[in-house]
């Protein structure tokens, strides 16, 4: 085991993040392969920081669930999220899930329909009561997505996003955190508290940690 990996494993649990924006051409086309290629390059760079050799070409293929790699050390987990040309990836030595969303005008125009799609009545009601229904909706949606991705690492993965329930955050003692700003929302769900490095607010200026309205 490399000294850097050993040092991190002996310290408190941490989540390493990396991210960036695709060039305008790829962002405009919403190119899935471009997202995938960039995300896997970022994951390989994070792995290298930990002393792990994970060539980008050997990450599991796009569309096959959670990212895996034969060079990723046991007990380490990877996740990818992307939206509107922006990609965020993470590596952690705890189960975790991460999701990024952008409040596009075409979606917020259908906000009532989107709210009705959420599986829990109490969540839908709290969103309707919020000062900013858009903000509350995207907090909720990214938490559902993050829970789903978290579950993919566990022995009991969920069949789909709509099988998730936000009340299980407290029941399973899962930690969650949300950042918002400039129409973006990023959520992280993890087993125990993880300290993202770098903080998403530094990774993407304009995003700030926010209280999770739906859980207040």
Short mmCIF file of C-alpha atoms in Angstrom, two decimals:
data_model
loop_
_atom_site.label_atom_id
_atom_site.label_comp_id
_atom_site.label_asym_id
_atom_site.label_seq_id
_atom_site.Cartn_x
_atom_site.Cartn_y
_atom_site.Cartn_z
CA UNK A 1 0.00 0.00 0.00
CA UNK A 2 1.36 3.44 -0.89
CA UNK A 3 2.22 5.91 1.92
CA UNK A 4 -0.41 8.38 0.66
CA UNK A 5 -3.16 5.75 0.60
CA UNK A 6 -2.16 4.40 4.01
CA UNK A 7 -2.15 7.91 5.51
CA UNK A 8 -5.64 8.67 4.18
CA UNK A 9 -7.08 5.39 5.42
CA UNK A 10 -5.73 6.06 8.89
CA UNK A 11 -7.29 9.54 8.99
CA UNK A 12 -10.95 10.42 9.38
CA UNK A 13 -13.14 9.37 6.42
CA UNK A 14 -12.89 11.78 3.53
CA UNK A 15 -14.38 12.13 0.09
CA UNK A 16 -12.12 13.25 -2.73
CA UNK A 17 -13.87 15.22 -5.47
CA UNK A 18 -12.89 16.42 -8.92
CA UNK A 19 -14.92 18.17 -11.58
CA UNK A 20 -15.08 20.56 -14.43
CA UNK A 21 -17.00 21.71 -17.47
CA UNK A 22 -16.83 20.20 -20.93
CA UNK A 23 -16.05 22.48 -23.84
CA UNK A 24 -18.97 24.26 -25.50
CA UNK A 25 -19.21 21.79 -28.38
CA UNK A 26 -19.63 18.75 -26.14
CA UNK A 27 -21.83 20.59 -23.67
CA UNK A 28 -24.20 21.71 -26.40
CA UNK A 29 -24.55 18.18 -27.76
CA UNK A 30 -25.03 16.66 -24.27
CA UNK A 31 -22.68 13.92 -25.49
CA UNK A 32 -22.91 10.87 -23.25
CA UNK A 33 -19.58 9.40 -24.41
CA UNK A 34 -17.87 12.75 -23.81
CA UNK A 35 -19.22 12.89 -20.26
CA UNK A 36 -18.12 9.31 -19.66
CA UNK A 37 -14.62 9.78 -21.02
CA UNK A 38 -14.00 12.97 -19.04
CA UNK A 39 -15.42 11.48 -15.84
CA UNK A 40 -13.19 8.43 -16.05
CA UNK A 41 -10.12 10.59 -16.65
CA UNK A 42 -11.00 12.56 -13.52
CA UNK A 43 -11.51 9.37 -11.49
CA UNK A 44 -8.13 8.07 -12.62
CA UNK A 45 -6.49 11.32 -11.54
CA UNK A 46 -8.08 11.03 -8.10
CA UNK A 47 -6.98 7.40 -7.81
CA UNK A 48 -3.42 8.40 -8.70
CA UNK A 49 -3.43 10.91 -5.83
CA UNK A 50 -4.06 7.92 -3.55
CA UNK A 51 -1.35 5.79 -5.10
CA UNK A 52 -3.73 3.62 -7.12
CA UNK A 53 -3.06 2.87 -10.78
CA UNK A 54 -6.44 3.04 -12.56
CA UNK A 55 -6.04 3.64 -16.32
CA UNK A 56 -9.14 5.45 -17.70
CA UNK A 57 -9.81 2.76 -20.32
CA UNK A 58 -10.33 0.08 -17.65
CA UNK A 59 -13.17 1.75 -15.75
CA UNK A 60 -16.45 -0.11 -16.17
CA UNK A 61 -18.37 0.89 -19.27
CA UNK A 62 -20.94 3.66 -19.31
CA UNK A 63 -24.46 2.41 -18.58
CA UNK A 64 -23.34 -0.51 -16.39
CA UNK A 65 -24.19 0.96 -13.00
CA UNK A 66 -21.71 2.22 -10.42
CA UNK A 67 -18.16 2.82 -11.68
CA UNK A 68 -15.72 0.00 -10.90
CA UNK A 69 -12.08 -0.60 -11.79
CA UNK A 70 -9.75 -3.59 -11.32
CA UNK A 71 -7.08 -1.24 -9.95
CA UNK A 72 -9.34 0.34 -7.32
CA UNK A 73 -8.33 -0.91 -3.87
CA UNK A 74 -10.86 -2.86 -1.82
CA UNK A 75 -12.94 -0.61 0.38
CA UNK A 76 -12.88 2.32 -2.03
CA UNK A 77 -15.94 3.46 -3.99
CA UNK A 78 -16.46 5.71 -6.99
CA UNK A 79 -19.36 7.77 -8.24
CA UNK A 80 -20.03 9.99 -11.24
CA UNK A 81 -22.64 12.68 -11.84
CA UNK A 82 -23.03 15.12 -14.71
CA UNK A 83 -25.47 17.65 -16.09
CA UNK A 84 -25.47 20.37 -18.75
CA UNK A 85 -21.80 20.02 -19.60
CA UNK A 86 -20.61 19.81 -15.99
CA UNK A 87 -19.04 16.66 -14.53
CA UNK A 88 -18.35 15.78 -10.87
CA UNK A 89 -16.69 12.57 -9.69
CA UNK A 90 -15.76 11.26 -6.26
CA UNK A 91 -13.74 8.55 -4.51
CA UNK A 92 -14.30 7.62 -0.87
CA UNK A 93 -13.54 4.81 1.55
CA UNK A 94 -17.19 4.74 2.62
CA UNK A 95 -20.40 4.01 0.71
CA UNK A 96 -21.69 7.26 -0.78
CA UNK A 97 -23.86 8.70 -3.52
CA UNK A 98 -23.63 12.03 -5.32
CA UNK A 99 -25.91 13.86 -7.74
CA UNK A 100 -25.75 17.13 -9.67
CA UNK A 101 -28.77 18.85 -11.23
CA UNK A 102 -29.40 22.07 -13.14
CA UNK A 103 -32.70 23.96 -12.88
CA UNK A 104 -33.31 24.46 -16.59
CA UNK A 105 -36.22 26.72 -17.54
CA UNK A 106 -37.90 23.98 -19.57
CA UNK A 107 -38.01 21.77 -16.47
CA UNK A 108 -39.02 24.39 -13.92
CA UNK A 109 -41.91 25.33 -16.22
CA UNK A 110 -43.20 21.80 -15.49
CA UNK A 111 -42.48 21.99 -11.77
CA UNK A 112 -45.93 20.85 -10.63
CA UNK A 113 -45.64 17.73 -12.80
CA UNK A 114 -42.13 17.02 -11.52
CA UNK A 115 -43.20 17.38 -7.90
CA UNK A 116 -46.02 14.89 -8.44
CA UNK A 117 -43.51 12.31 -9.64
CA UNK A 118 -41.78 12.16 -6.26
CA UNK A 119 -42.73 8.99 -4.34
CA UNK A 120 -43.44 10.40 -0.86
CA UNK A 121 -46.55 12.52 -0.16
CA UNK A 122 -44.94 14.34 2.78
CA UNK A 123 -42.02 15.41 0.57
CA UNK A 124 -44.36 16.72 -2.10
CA UNK A 125 -46.30 18.71 0.50
CA UNK A 126 -43.18 20.25 2.04
CA UNK A 127 -41.97 21.36 -1.39
CA UNK A 128 -45.32 23.05 -2.09
CA UNK A 129 -45.02 24.92 1.23
CA UNK A 130 -41.44 26.13 0.62
CA UNK A 131 -40.58 29.76 -0.06
CA UNK A 132 -38.73 28.55 -3.14
CA UNK A 133 -40.38 25.47 -4.56
CA UNK A 134 -37.67 25.18 -7.22
CA UNK A 135 -34.89 25.11 -4.64
CA UNK A 136 -36.76 22.64 -2.43
CA UNK A 137 -37.58 20.37 -5.37
CA UNK A 138 -33.97 20.14 -6.54
CA UNK A 139 -32.75 19.51 -3.02
CA UNK A 140 -35.20 16.62 -2.80
CA UNK A 141 -34.49 15.25 -6.27
CA UNK A 142 -30.71 15.22 -5.78
CA UNK A 143 -31.13 13.51 -2.42
CA UNK A 144 -33.27 10.77 -4.01
CA UNK A 145 -30.62 10.30 -6.72
CA UNK A 146 -27.80 10.27 -4.18
CA UNK A 147 -29.61 7.70 -2.06
CA UNK A 148 -30.08 5.52 -5.14
CA UNK A 149 -26.37 5.72 -5.99
CA UNK A 150 -25.43 5.08 -2.37
CA UNK A 151 -27.62 1.96 -2.40
CA UNK A 152 -25.82 0.69 -5.52
CA UNK A 153 -22.71 0.10 -3.40
CA UNK A 154 -24.53 -1.83 -0.69
CA UNK A 155 -25.55 -5.50 -0.60
CA UNK A 156 -29.15 -4.35 -1.18
CA UNK A 157 -29.18 -2.07 -4.26
CA UNK A 158 -32.47 -0.43 -5.25
CA UNK A 159 -34.29 -1.33 -8.44
CA UNK A 160 -34.88 2.29 -9.39
CA UNK A 161 -34.86 5.85 -8.11
CA UNK A 162 -38.52 5.81 -7.13
CA UNK A 163 -37.92 2.97 -4.70
CA UNK A 164 -35.96 5.37 -2.51
CA UNK A 165 -37.44 7.11 0.56
CA UNK A 166 -35.95 10.20 2.18
CA UNK A 167 -37.11 9.12 5.63
CA UNK A 168 -34.48 6.35 5.47
CA UNK A 169 -31.76 8.98 5.82
CA UNK A 170 -32.52 9.22 9.53
CA UNK A 171 -33.48 5.56 9.95
CA UNK A 172 -30.15 4.36 8.53
CA UNK A 173 -28.17 7.19 10.13
CA UNK A 174 -26.94 8.42 6.78
CA UNK A 175 -25.32 11.81 6.49
CA UNK A 176 -26.38 14.22 3.75
CA UNK A 177 -25.22 17.61 2.53
CA UNK A 178 -26.46 19.94 -0.21
CA UNK A 179 -24.87 22.83 -2.10
CA UNK A 180 -26.84 25.23 -4.30
CA UNK A 181 -26.26 28.29 -6.44
CA UNK A 182 -26.56 29.67 -9.97
CA UNK A 183 -29.35 27.18 -10.77
CA UNK A 184 -27.14 24.25 -9.71
CA UNK A 185 -27.75 21.75 -6.90
CA UNK A 186 -25.29 19.13 -5.67
CA UNK A 187 -26.14 16.56 -3.01
CA UNK A 188 -24.05 13.93 -1.23
CA UNK A 189 -25.34 11.04 0.88
CA UNK A 190 -22.85 8.93 2.81
CA UNK A 191 -22.35 6.36 5.54
CA UNK A 192 -21.10 8.62 8.30
CA UNK A 193 -19.93 12.17 7.77
CA UNK A 194 -17.51 12.72 4.91
CA UNK A 195 -15.56 15.94 4.45
CA UNK A 196 -15.48 16.62 0.70
CA UNK A 197 -12.09 17.73 -0.59
CA UNK A 198 -12.11 20.15 -2.18
CA UNK A 199 -15.34 21.64 -0.90
CA UNK A 200 -17.84 21.91 -3.80
CA UNK A 201 -18.06 25.66 -3.09
CA UNK A 202 -14.38 25.89 -4.07
CA UNK A 203 -14.67 23.43 -6.92
CA UNK A 204 -17.49 25.46 -8.48
CA UNK A 205 -17.60 29.09 -7.26
CA UNK A 206 -21.20 30.23 -6.84
CA UNK A 207 -22.35 27.06 -5.11
CA UNK A 208 -22.72 27.27 -1.34
CA UNK A 209 -23.67 24.78 1.39
CA UNK A 210 -27.33 25.15 2.27
CA UNK A 211 -29.65 23.83 4.94
CA UNK A 212 -31.76 20.96 3.64
CA UNK A 213 -35.26 22.44 3.75
CA UNK A 214 -37.02 19.15 3.31
CA UNK A 215 -35.35 17.72 6.45
CA UNK A 216 -35.70 20.76 8.76
#
